[in-house]
Coordinates of C-alpha atoms and ligand atoms in Angstrom, one line a residue:
X1 CA 44.2 93.3 117.5
X2 CA 46.7 96.1 118.2
X3 CA 49.6 96.9 116.0
X4 CA 52.9 98.4 117.3
X5 CA 55.6 99.4 114.9
X6 CA 59.3 99.5 115.6
X7 CA 62.4 98.5 113.8
X8 CA 63.2 94.9 113.2
X9 CA 66.9 94.0 113.9
X10 CA 66.8 90.3 113.3
X11 CA 64.6 88.7 110.7
X12 CA 62.6 85.9 112.3
X13 CA 59.0 85.4 113.7
X14 CA 57.9 84.5 117.2
X15 CA 54.4 84.0 118.6
X16 CA 53.9 83.7 122.3
X17 CA 53.0 85.3 125.6
X18 CA 54.5 88.7 126.6
X19 CA 56.5 88.9 129.8
X20 CA 57.1 92.6 130.6
X21 CA 60.6 92.7 132.1
X22 CA 60.2 93.8 135.7
X23 CA 63.2 95.8 136.6
X24 CA 64.4 95.1 140.1
X25 CA 65.4 98.6 140.8
X26 CA 66.9 98.6 144.3
X27 CA 64.8 100.4 146.9
X28 CA 66.7 103.3 148.4
X29 CA 65.8 105.6 151.3
X30 CA 67.8 108.5 152.6
X31 CA 69.0 107.8 156.1
X32 CA 71.1 109.9 158.4
X33 CA 74.3 108.2 159.6
X34 CA 76.4 109.2 162.6
X35 CA 79.2 107.1 161.5
X36 CA 80.4 107.9 157.9
X37 CA 83.4 105.6 158.2
X38 CA 81.2 102.7 158.8
X39 CA 79.1 103.6 155.7
X40 CA 82.3 103.9 153.6
X41 CA 83.4 100.5 154.7
X42 CA 79.9 99.0 153.9
X43 CA 80.2 100.6 150.4
X44 CA 83.7 99.1 149.9
X45 CA 82.5 95.6 150.9
X46 CA 79.4 95.8 148.7
X47 CA 81.6 96.9 145.8
X48 CA 83.8 93.8 146.3
X49 CA 80.7 91.6 146.3
X50 CA 79.5 93.4 143.1
X51 CA 82.9 92.7 141.5
X52 CA 82.7 89.0 142.2
X53 CA 79.2 88.9 140.8
X54 CA 80.5 90.6 137.6
X55 CA 83.3 88.0 137.4
X56 CA 80.6 85.2 137.4
X57 CA 78.5 87.1 134.9
X58 CA 81.5 87.5 132.6
X59 CA 82.2 83.8 132.7
X60 CA 78.5 83.0 132.0
X61 CA 78.3 85.5 129.1
X62 CA 81.6 84.1 127.7
X63 CA 80.1 80.6 127.5
X64 CA 76.7 81.7 126.2
X65 CA 77.3 84.7 123.9
X66 CA 81.0 85.0 123.2
X67 CA 83.9 87.2 124.3
X68 CA 82.8 90.4 122.5
X69 CA 79.5 90.4 124.2
X70 CA 80.9 89.4 127.6
X71 CA 83.4 92.2 127.6
X72 CA 80.7 94.6 128.9
X73 CA 81.1 93.1 132.3
X74 CA 84.8 93.9 132.3
X75 CA 83.8 97.5 131.4
X76 CA 81.4 97.4 134.4
X77 CA 84.2 96.4 136.7
X78 CA 86.3 99.3 135.4
X79 CA 83.4 101.7 136.0
X80 CA 83.1 100.5 139.6
X81 CA 86.7 101.3 140.1
X82 CA 86.5 104.7 138.5
X83 CA 88.0 107.3 140.7
X84 CA 85.4 110.0 140.0
X85 CA 82.6 107.6 140.7
X86 CA 84.1 106.4 144.0
X87 CA 85.0 109.9 145.1
X88 CA 81.5 111.1 144.5
X89 CA 80.0 108.3 146.7
X90 CA 82.5 109.0 149.5
X91 CA 81.9 112.7 149.4
X92 CA 78.2 112.3 149.6
X93 CA 78.5 110.0 152.6
X94 CA 80.9 112.3 154.3
X95 CA 79.4 115.7 153.5
X96 CA 75.7 114.7 153.9
X97 CA 76.2 112.2 156.7
X98 CA 74.0 109.7 154.9
X99 CA 73.8 105.9 154.2
X100 CA 75.9 104.3 151.5
X101 CA 72.8 103.2 149.5
X102 CA 71.6 106.8 149.2
X103 CA 75.1 108.0 148.2
X104 CA 75.4 105.3 145.5
X105 CA 71.9 106.1 144.1
X106 CA 72.5 109.9 143.9
X107 CA 75.9 109.3 142.3
X108 CA 74.2 107.0 139.7
X109 CA 71.6 109.7 139.0
X110 CA 74.2 112.4 138.5
X111 CA 76.5 110.3 136.3
X112 CA 73.6 108.9 134.2
X113 CA 72.4 112.5 133.6
X114 CA 75.9 113.6 132.6
X115 CA 76.2 110.7 130.2
X116 CA 72.7 111.2 128.7
X117 CA 73.5 114.8 127.9
X118 CA 76.6 113.9 125.8
X119 CA 76.5 114.1 122.0
X120 CA 78.4 110.9 121.5
X121 CA 75.9 108.0 121.1
X122 CA 78.4 105.6 122.7
X123 CA 78.8 107.8 125.8
X124 CA 75.0 108.3 126.0
X125 CA 74.6 104.5 126.1
X126 CA 76.9 104.4 129.2
X127 CA 74.0 106.0 131.3
X128 CA 72.3 102.6 131.4
X129 CA 75.6 101.0 132.5
X130 CA 76.3 103.4 135.4
X131 CA 72.7 102.8 136.7
X132 CA 73.3 99.1 136.3
X133 CA 76.5 99.0 138.4
X134 CA 75.0 101.3 141.1
X135 CA 71.9 99.1 141.4
X136 CA 74.2 96.1 141.7
X137 CA 76.1 97.7 144.6
X138 CA 72.9 98.8 146.3
X139 CA 71.5 95.3 146.1
X140 CA 74.7 94.0 147.6
X141 CA 74.3 96.7 150.4
X142 CA 70.7 95.5 151.0
X143 CA 71.9 91.8 151.0
X144 CA 69.6 91.0 148.1
X145 CA 70.2 87.8 146.1
X146 CA 71.4 88.1 142.6
X147 CA 68.5 87.9 140.2
X148 CA 67.7 84.5 138.7
X149 CA 65.0 83.7 136.2
X150 CA 62.7 81.1 137.7
X151 CA 59.7 81.6 135.4
X152 CA 58.2 78.7 133.5
X153 CA 57.5 78.6 129.8
X154 CA 58.8 80.7 126.9
X155 CA 58.1 84.4 126.6
X156 CA 58.4 87.4 124.4
X157 CA 60.5 89.7 126.6
X158 CA 59.3 93.4 126.4
X159 CA 61.1 96.2 128.2
X160 CA 62.2 99.8 128.0
X161 CA 65.6 98.6 127.1
X162 CA 67.7 95.8 128.6
X163 CA 71.0 96.4 130.3
X164 CA 73.8 94.0 129.5
X165 CA 73.5 92.2 132.9
X166 CA 69.8 91.9 132.5
X167 CA 70.2 90.2 129.1
X168 CA 72.8 87.8 130.5
X169 CA 70.7 86.8 133.6
X170 CA 67.7 85.9 131.3
X171 CA 67.4 82.2 130.6
X172 CA 68.0 82.2 126.9
X173 CA 66.0 79.0 126.3
X174 CA 62.9 80.8 127.5
X175 CA 63.2 83.9 125.3
X176 CA 61.2 83.8 122.1
X177 CA 61.9 87.4 121.1
X178 CA 62.9 90.8 122.4
X179 CA 60.8 94.0 122.0
X180 CA 62.1 97.2 123.4
X181 CA 60.6 100.7 123.7
X182 CA 64.0 102.4 123.0
X183 CA 67.4 101.2 121.8
X184 CA 69.3 101.4 118.5
X185 CA 70.5 98.7 116.1
X186 CA 73.7 98.6 118.0
X187 CA 72.1 98.3 121.5
X188 CA 73.0 95.3 123.6
X189 CA 69.6 93.8 123.1
X190 CA 69.9 94.0 119.3
X191 CA 73.4 92.4 119.3
X192 CA 72.3 89.7 121.6
X193 CA 69.2 88.9 119.5
X194 CA 71.4 88.5 116.4
X195 CA 73.8 86.3 118.3
X196 CA 70.9 84.1 119.5
X197 CA 69.2 84.1 116.2
X198 CA 65.8 85.2 117.6
X199 CA 63.5 88.1 116.4
X200 CA 63.9 91.5 117.9
X201 CA 62.1 94.8 117.5
X202 CA 63.6 97.9 118.9
X203 CA 62.2 101.5 119.2
X204 CA 58.6 100.3 119.6
X205 CA 57.8 103.5 121.5
X206 CA 55.5 104.4 124.4
X207 CA 52.7 102.1 123.3
X208 CA 54.7 99.2 124.6
X209 CA 53.8 99.4 128.3
X210 CA 53.3 97.1 131.2
X211 CA 49.5 96.7 130.5
X212 CA 50.6 94.2 127.8
X213 CA 52.1 91.8 130.3
X214 CA 50.6 88.3 129.8
X215 CA 49.0 89.1 126.4
X216 CA 49.6 87.0 123.3
X217 CA 51.7 88.7 120.7
X218 CA 53.3 87.9 117.4
X219 CA 56.7 89.5 116.6
X220 CA 57.7 90.0 113.0
X221 CA 61.4 90.7 113.1
X222 CA 61.4 91.1 109.3
X223 CA 59.1 94.1 109.3
X224 CA 59.5 95.4 112.8
X225 CA 55.8 94.9 113.5
X226 CA 54.4 93.6 116.8
X227 CA 50.8 92.3 116.8
X228 CA 49.1 92.2 120.2
X229 CA 46.2 89.7 120.4
X230 CA 46.7 88.9 116.7
X231 CA 43.6 87.9 114.8
X232 CA 43.3 84.6 113.0
X233 CA 44.3 86.0 109.6
X234 CA 47.5 87.6 111.0
X235 CA 48.3 84.5 112.9
X236 CA 48.0 82.4 109.8
X237 CA 50.1 84.8 107.8
X238 CA 52.8 84.8 110.5
X239 CA 52.8 81.1 111.1
X240 CA 53.4 80.6 107.3
X241 CA 56.3 83.1 107.5
X242 CA 57.7 81.3 110.6
X243 CA 57.4 77.9 108.8
X244 CA 59.2 79.4 105.8
X245 CA 62.0 80.7 108.0
X246 CA 62.3 77.3 109.6
X247 CA 62.4 75.5 106.2
X248 CA 65.0 78.0 105.1
X249 CA 67.2 77.4 108.2
X250 CA 67.0 73.6 107.6
X251 CA 67.9 74.1 103.9
X252 CA 70.8 76.3 104.9
X253 CA 72.2 73.6 107.1
X254 CA 72.2 71.3 104.1
X255 CA 74.5 73.8 102.3
X256 CA 77.4 73.2 104.6
X257 CA 80.4 71.9 102.7
X258 CA 78.9 73.1 99.4
X259 CA 80.6 75.6 97.0
X260 CA 79.7 79.2 96.6
X261 CA 79.0 78.9 93.0
X262 CA 76.4 80.3 90.7
X263 CA 74.3 78.2 88.3
X264 CA 76.6 79.3 85.5
X265 CA 79.8 78.5 87.4
X266 CA 80.9 81.9 88.8
X267 CA 82.5 81.6 92.1
X268 CA 82.9 83.9 95.1
X269 CA 84.5 83.4 98.5
X270 CA 82.2 83.8 101.6
X271 CA 84.2 84.6 104.7
X272 CA 83.2 85.7 108.3
X273 CA 83.6 88.9 110.3
X274 CA 84.8 88.4 113.8
X275 CA 85.5 90.6 116.8
X276 CA 87.8 88.3 118.7
X277 CA 89.0 84.8 119.2
X278 CA 85.7 84.0 120.9
X279 CA 83.9 84.2 117.6
X280 CA 86.1 81.7 115.8
X281 CA 83.7 78.9 116.7
X282 CA 80.7 80.7 115.1
X283 CA 82.8 81.2 111.9
X284 CA 83.7 77.5 111.7
X285 CA 80.2 76.2 112.6
X286 CA 78.7 78.3 109.8
X287 CA 81.3 77.0 107.3
X288 CA 83.0 80.3 106.5
X289 CA 85.8 79.9 104.0
X290 CA 88.1 82.2 106.0
X291 CA 88.0 85.3 108.1
X292 CA 87.5 88.4 106.0
X293 CA 87.6 90.9 108.8
X294 CA 89.0 90.5 112.3
X295 CA 88.2 93.8 114.0
X296 CA 91.4 93.9 116.1
X297 CA 90.4 97.0 118.0
X298 CA 88.3 94.7 120.2
X299 CA 91.6 93.5 121.8
X300 CA 92.2 97.2 122.8
X301 CA 88.6 97.8 123.8
X302 CA 88.7 94.8 126.2
X303 CA 91.9 95.9 127.9
X304 CA 92.5 98.4 130.6
X305 CA 95.8 99.4 129.0
X306 CA 97.5 99.0 125.6
X307 CA 97.6 95.2 124.9
X308 CA 101.3 94.3 124.6
X309 CA 103.0 92.5 121.8
X310 CA 102.7 89.1 123.4
X311 CA 99.0 89.4 124.2
X312 CA 98.3 90.4 120.6
X313 CA 100.6 87.8 119.1
X314 CA 98.7 85.1 121.1
X315 CA 95.3 86.3 119.8
X316 CA 96.4 86.5 116.2
X317 CA 98.2 83.1 116.4
X318 CA 95.1 81.5 117.8
X319 CA 92.9 82.7 114.9
X320 CA 95.4 81.7 112.3
X321 CA 95.9 78.2 113.8
X322 CA 92.2 77.7 114.3
X323 CA 91.5 78.6 110.7
X324 CA 94.1 75.9 109.7
X325 CA 95.4 77.4 106.5
X326 CA 92.3 79.3 105.5
X327 CA 92.8 83.0 104.8
X328 CA 92.6 85.4 107.8
X329 CA 92.3 89.1 107.1
X330 CA 93.2 91.0 110.3
X331 CA 92.4 94.7 110.3
X332 CA 94.8 96.9 112.2
X333 CA 93.0 98.8 115.1
X334 CA 90.2 101.1 114.1
X335 CA 90.0 103.2 117.3
X336 CA 88.3 106.5 117.5
X337 CA 84.8 107.7 116.4
X338 CA 82.3 105.3 118.0
X339 CA 85.2 103.2 119.5
X340 CA 86.6 105.4 122.2
X341 CA 89.2 104.1 124.7
X342 CA 90.1 106.0 127.8
X343 CA 93.8 105.0 127.9
X344 CA 94.4 106.4 124.4
X345 CA 93.7 109.8 125.9
X346 CA 92.0 111.1 122.8
X347 CA 90.7 114.7 122.8
X348 CA 87.0 115.3 122.6
X349 CA 86.2 116.2 119.0
X350 CA 83.2 118.0 117.5
X351 CA 83.0 115.5 114.6
X352 CA 84.7 112.3 115.8
X353 CA 83.7 110.3 112.7
X354 CA 85.6 112.9 110.6
X355 CA 88.4 113.1 113.1
X356 CA 91.3 111.4 114.7
X357 CA 90.6 107.7 114.1
X358 CA 92.0 104.4 112.8
X359 CA 95.1 104.8 110.5
X360 CA 95.4 108.5 111.5
X361 CA 96.1 107.4 115.0
X362 CA 98.5 104.7 113.8
X363 CA 100.5 107.0 111.6
X364 CA 100.9 109.6 114.4
X365 CA 101.4 107.1 117.2
X366 CA 103.9 104.8 115.6
X367 CA 105.0 103.1 118.8
X368 CA 101.4 101.7 119.2
X369 CA 101.2 100.9 115.5
X370 CA 104.5 99.1 115.4
X371 CA 103.7 96.9 118.4
X372 CA 100.6 95.7 116.5
X373 CA 102.5 95.1 113.3
X374 CA 105.3 93.2 115.1
X375 CA 102.7 91.0 116.7
X376 CA 100.9 90.4 113.4
X377 CA 104.1 89.6 111.5
X378 CA 105.3 87.2 114.2
X379 CA 102.0 85.4 114.1
X380 CA 102.1 85.2 110.3
X381 CA 104.1 81.9 110.4
X382 CA 101.1 80.1 111.9
X383 CA 98.7 80.4 108.9
X384 CA 97.6 82.4 105.9
X385 CA 97.6 86.0 107.1
X386 CA 96.5 89.2 105.3
X387 CA 96.8 92.6 107.0
X388 CA 94.3 95.3 106.2
X389 CA 94.4 99.0 107.0
X390 CA 91.3 101.0 107.7
X391 CA 90.2 104.6 106.8
X392 CA 92.6 105.1 103.9
X393 CA 92.2 108.3 102.0
X394 CA 95.5 108.8 100.1
X395 CA 98.4 107.2 98.3
X396 CA 100.8 108.8 100.7
X397 CA 99.2 107.0 103.7
X398 CA 99.6 103.6 101.9
X399 CA 103.3 104.4 101.1
X400 CA 104.0 105.4 104.7
X401 CA 102.3 102.3 106.1
X402 CA 104.4 100.1 103.8
X403 CA 107.6 101.8 104.8
X404 CA 106.8 101.3 108.5
X405 CA 106.0 97.7 107.8
X406 CA 109.4 97.3 106.2
X407 CA 111.1 98.8 109.3
X408 CA 109.2 96.3 111.5
X409 CA 110.3 93.4 109.3
X410 CA 113.9 94.6 109.5
X411 CA 113.7 94.9 113.3
X412 CA 112.3 91.4 113.6
X413 CA 115.0 90.0 111.3
X414 CA 117.7 91.6 113.3
X415 CA 116.3 90.1 116.5
X416 CA 116.2 86.7 114.9
X417 CA 112.4 86.5 115.0
X418 CA 110.5 84.7 112.2
X419 CA 107.8 86.0 109.9
X420 CA 106.3 84.8 106.7
X421 CA 107.1 86.4 103.3
X422 CA 103.6 85.6 102.0
X423 CA 101.5 88.1 104.0
X424 CA 99.1 89.9 101.8
X425 CA 98.7 93.7 102.4
X426 CA 95.4 95.3 101.7
X427 CA 93.4 98.4 102.4
X428 CA 89.8 99.2 103.2
X429 CA 87.8 101.1 100.7
X430 CA 85.5 102.9 103.2
X431 CA 86.0 106.6 102.2
X432 CA 84.8 108.0 98.9
X433 CA 88.4 109.3 98.4
X434 CA 89.8 105.8 98.5
X435 CA 87.2 104.6 96.0
X436 CA 87.7 107.5 93.6
X437 CA 91.5 107.0 93.5
X438 CA 91.3 103.2 93.7
X439 CA 93.0 103.0 90.3
X440 CA 96.0 104.8 91.9
X441 CA 96.0 102.7 95.1
X442 CA 95.5 99.3 93.5
X443 CA 99.2 98.9 92.2
X444 CA 100.4 99.5 95.8
X445 CA 98.4 96.7 97.5
X446 CA 97.4 93.0 97.2
X447 CA 93.7 93.5 97.8
X448 CA 90.8 95.9 98.6
X449 CA 88.0 95.3 101.1
X450 CA 85.0 97.6 101.0
X451 CA 83.8 98.8 104.4
X452 CA 80.3 99.7 103.3
X453 CA 79.2 100.8 106.8
X454 CA 81.6 103.8 106.6
X455 CA 81.5 104.2 102.9
X456 CA 77.7 104.8 103.1
X457 CA 78.1 107.2 106.0
X458 CA 80.8 109.3 104.3
X459 CA 79.2 109.2 100.8
X460 CA 75.6 110.1 101.9
X461 CA 76.7 112.3 104.8
X462 CA 74.6 110.2 107.2
X463 CA 76.0 109.6 110.7
X464 CA 75.9 105.8 111.1
X465 CA 75.4 106.2 114.9
X466 CA 72.2 108.4 114.6
X467 CA 69.0 106.3 114.6
X468 CA 67.0 109.4 113.5
X469 CA 68.7 109.4 110.1
X470 CA 67.7 105.9 109.1
X471 CA 65.1 107.1 106.6
X472 CA 67.8 109.2 104.9
X473 CA 70.1 106.3 104.7
X474 CA 69.5 104.5 101.4
X475 CA 72.0 101.7 101.6
X476 CA 71.5 100.9 97.9
X477 CA 72.1 104.4 96.8
X478 CA 73.5 104.6 93.3
X479 CA 76.4 106.7 94.5
X480 CA 77.6 104.0 96.8
X481 CA 77.2 101.2 94.2
X482 CA 79.1 103.2 91.6
X483 CA 82.0 103.8 94.0
X484 CA 82.2 100.0 94.7
X485 CA 81.9 99.2 91.0
X486 CA 84.8 101.5 90.2
X487 CA 86.9 100.1 93.0
X488 CA 86.3 96.5 91.7
X489 CA 87.3 97.6 88.2
X490 CA 90.5 99.3 89.5
X491 CA 91.4 96.2 91.5
X492 CA 90.9 93.8 88.6
X493 CA 92.7 96.1 86.2
X494 CA 95.8 95.6 88.3
X495 CA 95.3 91.9 89.0
X496 CA 94.2 92.4 92.6
X497 CA 91.2 90.9 94.5
X498 CA 88.4 92.8 96.1
X499 CA 86.0 91.9 98.9
X500 CA 83.2 93.5 100.8
X501 CA 83.3 93.3 104.6
X502 CA 80.6 95.9 105.6
X503 CA 77.0 94.9 106.3
X504 CA 76.1 95.3 102.7
X505 CA 78.0 92.1 101.9
X506 CA 75.3 90.2 103.6
X507 CA 72.4 92.0 101.8
X508 CA 71.1 89.3 99.5
X509 CA 69.2 91.8 97.4
X510 CA 72.7 92.9 96.2
X511 CA 74.5 89.5 95.9
X512 CA 73.8 89.4 92.1
X513 CA 75.1 92.9 91.7
X514 CA 78.3 92.0 93.6
X515 CA 78.8 89.0 91.3
X516 CA 78.2 91.1 88.2
X517 CA 80.8 93.6 89.4
X518 CA 83.2 90.6 89.8
X519 CA 83.6 91.0 93.6
X520 CA 85.8 88.1 94.7
X521 CA 84.9 87.8 98.4
X522 CA 82.0 88.7 100.8
X523 CA 82.8 88.8 104.5
X524 CA 79.6 88.6 106.7
X525 CA 78.6 88.0 110.3
X526 CA 78.9 84.2 110.9
X527 CA 75.1 83.6 110.9
X528 CA 74.8 85.0 107.4
X529 CA 77.4 82.8 105.6
X530 CA 75.0 80.1 104.6
X531 CA 72.3 82.5 103.7
X532 CA 74.6 84.3 101.2
X533 CA 75.8 81.0 99.9
X534 CA 72.2 80.0 99.2
X535 CA 71.6 83.2 97.3
X536 CA 74.8 82.7 95.2
X537 CA 73.7 79.2 94.2
X538 CA 70.4 80.3 92.8
X539 CA 71.9 83.1 90.6
X540 CA 72.4 82.6 86.8
X541 CA 74.6 85.4 85.5
X542 CA 74.0 84.3 81.9
X543 CA 70.4 85.3 82.3
X544 CA 71.3 88.7 83.7
X545 CA 74.5 90.1 82.2
X546 CA 74.4 93.8 81.8
Ligands
LIG1 C1 82.8 99.2 107.6 O1 83.0 100.4 107.8 O2 82.0 98.8 106.7 C2 83.5 98.2 108.3 C3 83.5 96.9 108.0 O3 84.2 98.6 109.4 P1 83.5 99.0 110.8 O4 82.0 98.7 110.7 O5 84.2 98.2 111.9 O6 83.7 100.5 110.9
LIG2 MG1 84.6 101.0 109.0

């Protein structure tokens, strides 16, 4: 038996045969061409074919894995239309008098190298995408069919890392687990595995190679260990774990419709985090009591230009109507840092996480901010809306936001447009500054929501994008817990509610602590709603009061 260690990104177990993903890299040879114009025309035609393939992939992904995951194909289309990319292909055809396939392949190499050398993890990851789109164009130039998965049986898919289009073309019913050599917790493979509820191990390293193709393996997504040719004892241990996970899943289904109440009667709301209207179904299916975080920046990330008031209004209205009177907390856009958008024209920064992001952009680009606030307020009549502001560090920011919101309300009123007077206004506690002055901020707002992902990064000085720092990132660090406890105390002292919408909200090792602190709401990814409910229902606070 061979043991390979990586990082588990979704806790589940799978046992089965390995299929090493055979990348269909397009074959390219350099050929001289006497007629560059003909090659340019071939490239244009292939590009059009690639765009129509991307449209179909988008539709398929939308049906299978939701809008947020499908949006990558819209990004691919944008990359194909990129001026620099096209110019480079045309220049190579013209100057070297070569075939279009070769020009596209060289351009892909150059752009991928440029992306890989960037410091920003998000931009680094675009190297895979530029190769992916170029391969697609080259396959179109070669007249190759689009890949379809015709294999029989179910497999553990192993690969270096999967591109978004590779993950979408895989037949999901046949995938038992994903194991990749590289990748980070936020890679497409990891996101997809979580959406599909199957085990995934990333960063398995060089030991994961093609020689493993066809071997039997057991993947433990809880520990991140992959056992190749597992012995009887290991198989027994993992089969039991698998059985336990299955029992747990069944049990969780039986919790639908039940209260989030402890044995001694303490209650907590469990809401869902969503990235767009495409995730509403998952929130409802998993019986979320509301939406605790709608990351509205995805509306901006999915657009080629600033989404206008009407587009935003429609999205917010849809969420509010679908949740039928349940609370919906919409966070104003959190752009910047790891969420860069070309049309915002943001400067390159040495430390983007400490830079121009979120509320800082909103307060200096009030035209963009006001458009979002107008859309939100107009949608407020369709349900129970709460608006939340990210990356707050000071009282002045909160006061300024409130005065801008008042201006927006005045404008709407003068235009005869309706809005609700019952919209709650809250802030995210995701900087140590906000937590430390939470007693001063609480009187100004209706609620707090703790963004533990950023609160951890800023408190422990650990870049959340850097996979090398995982061992230094103690998510249960006393400093983080004390800040949250203090924010909860401040909120309650002023009669306000407090929720947690970062990943720590779903960490069931901490559920009891949150209850003891008096946290009122936990907002988690939809698949974790029932798991957290289950944990809440087995806690007895009378047994464990501090
Ligand atoms: C957080 O920081 O915990 C949070 C919920 O916001 P995001 O992960 O979108 O930065
Ligand atoms: Mg955050």
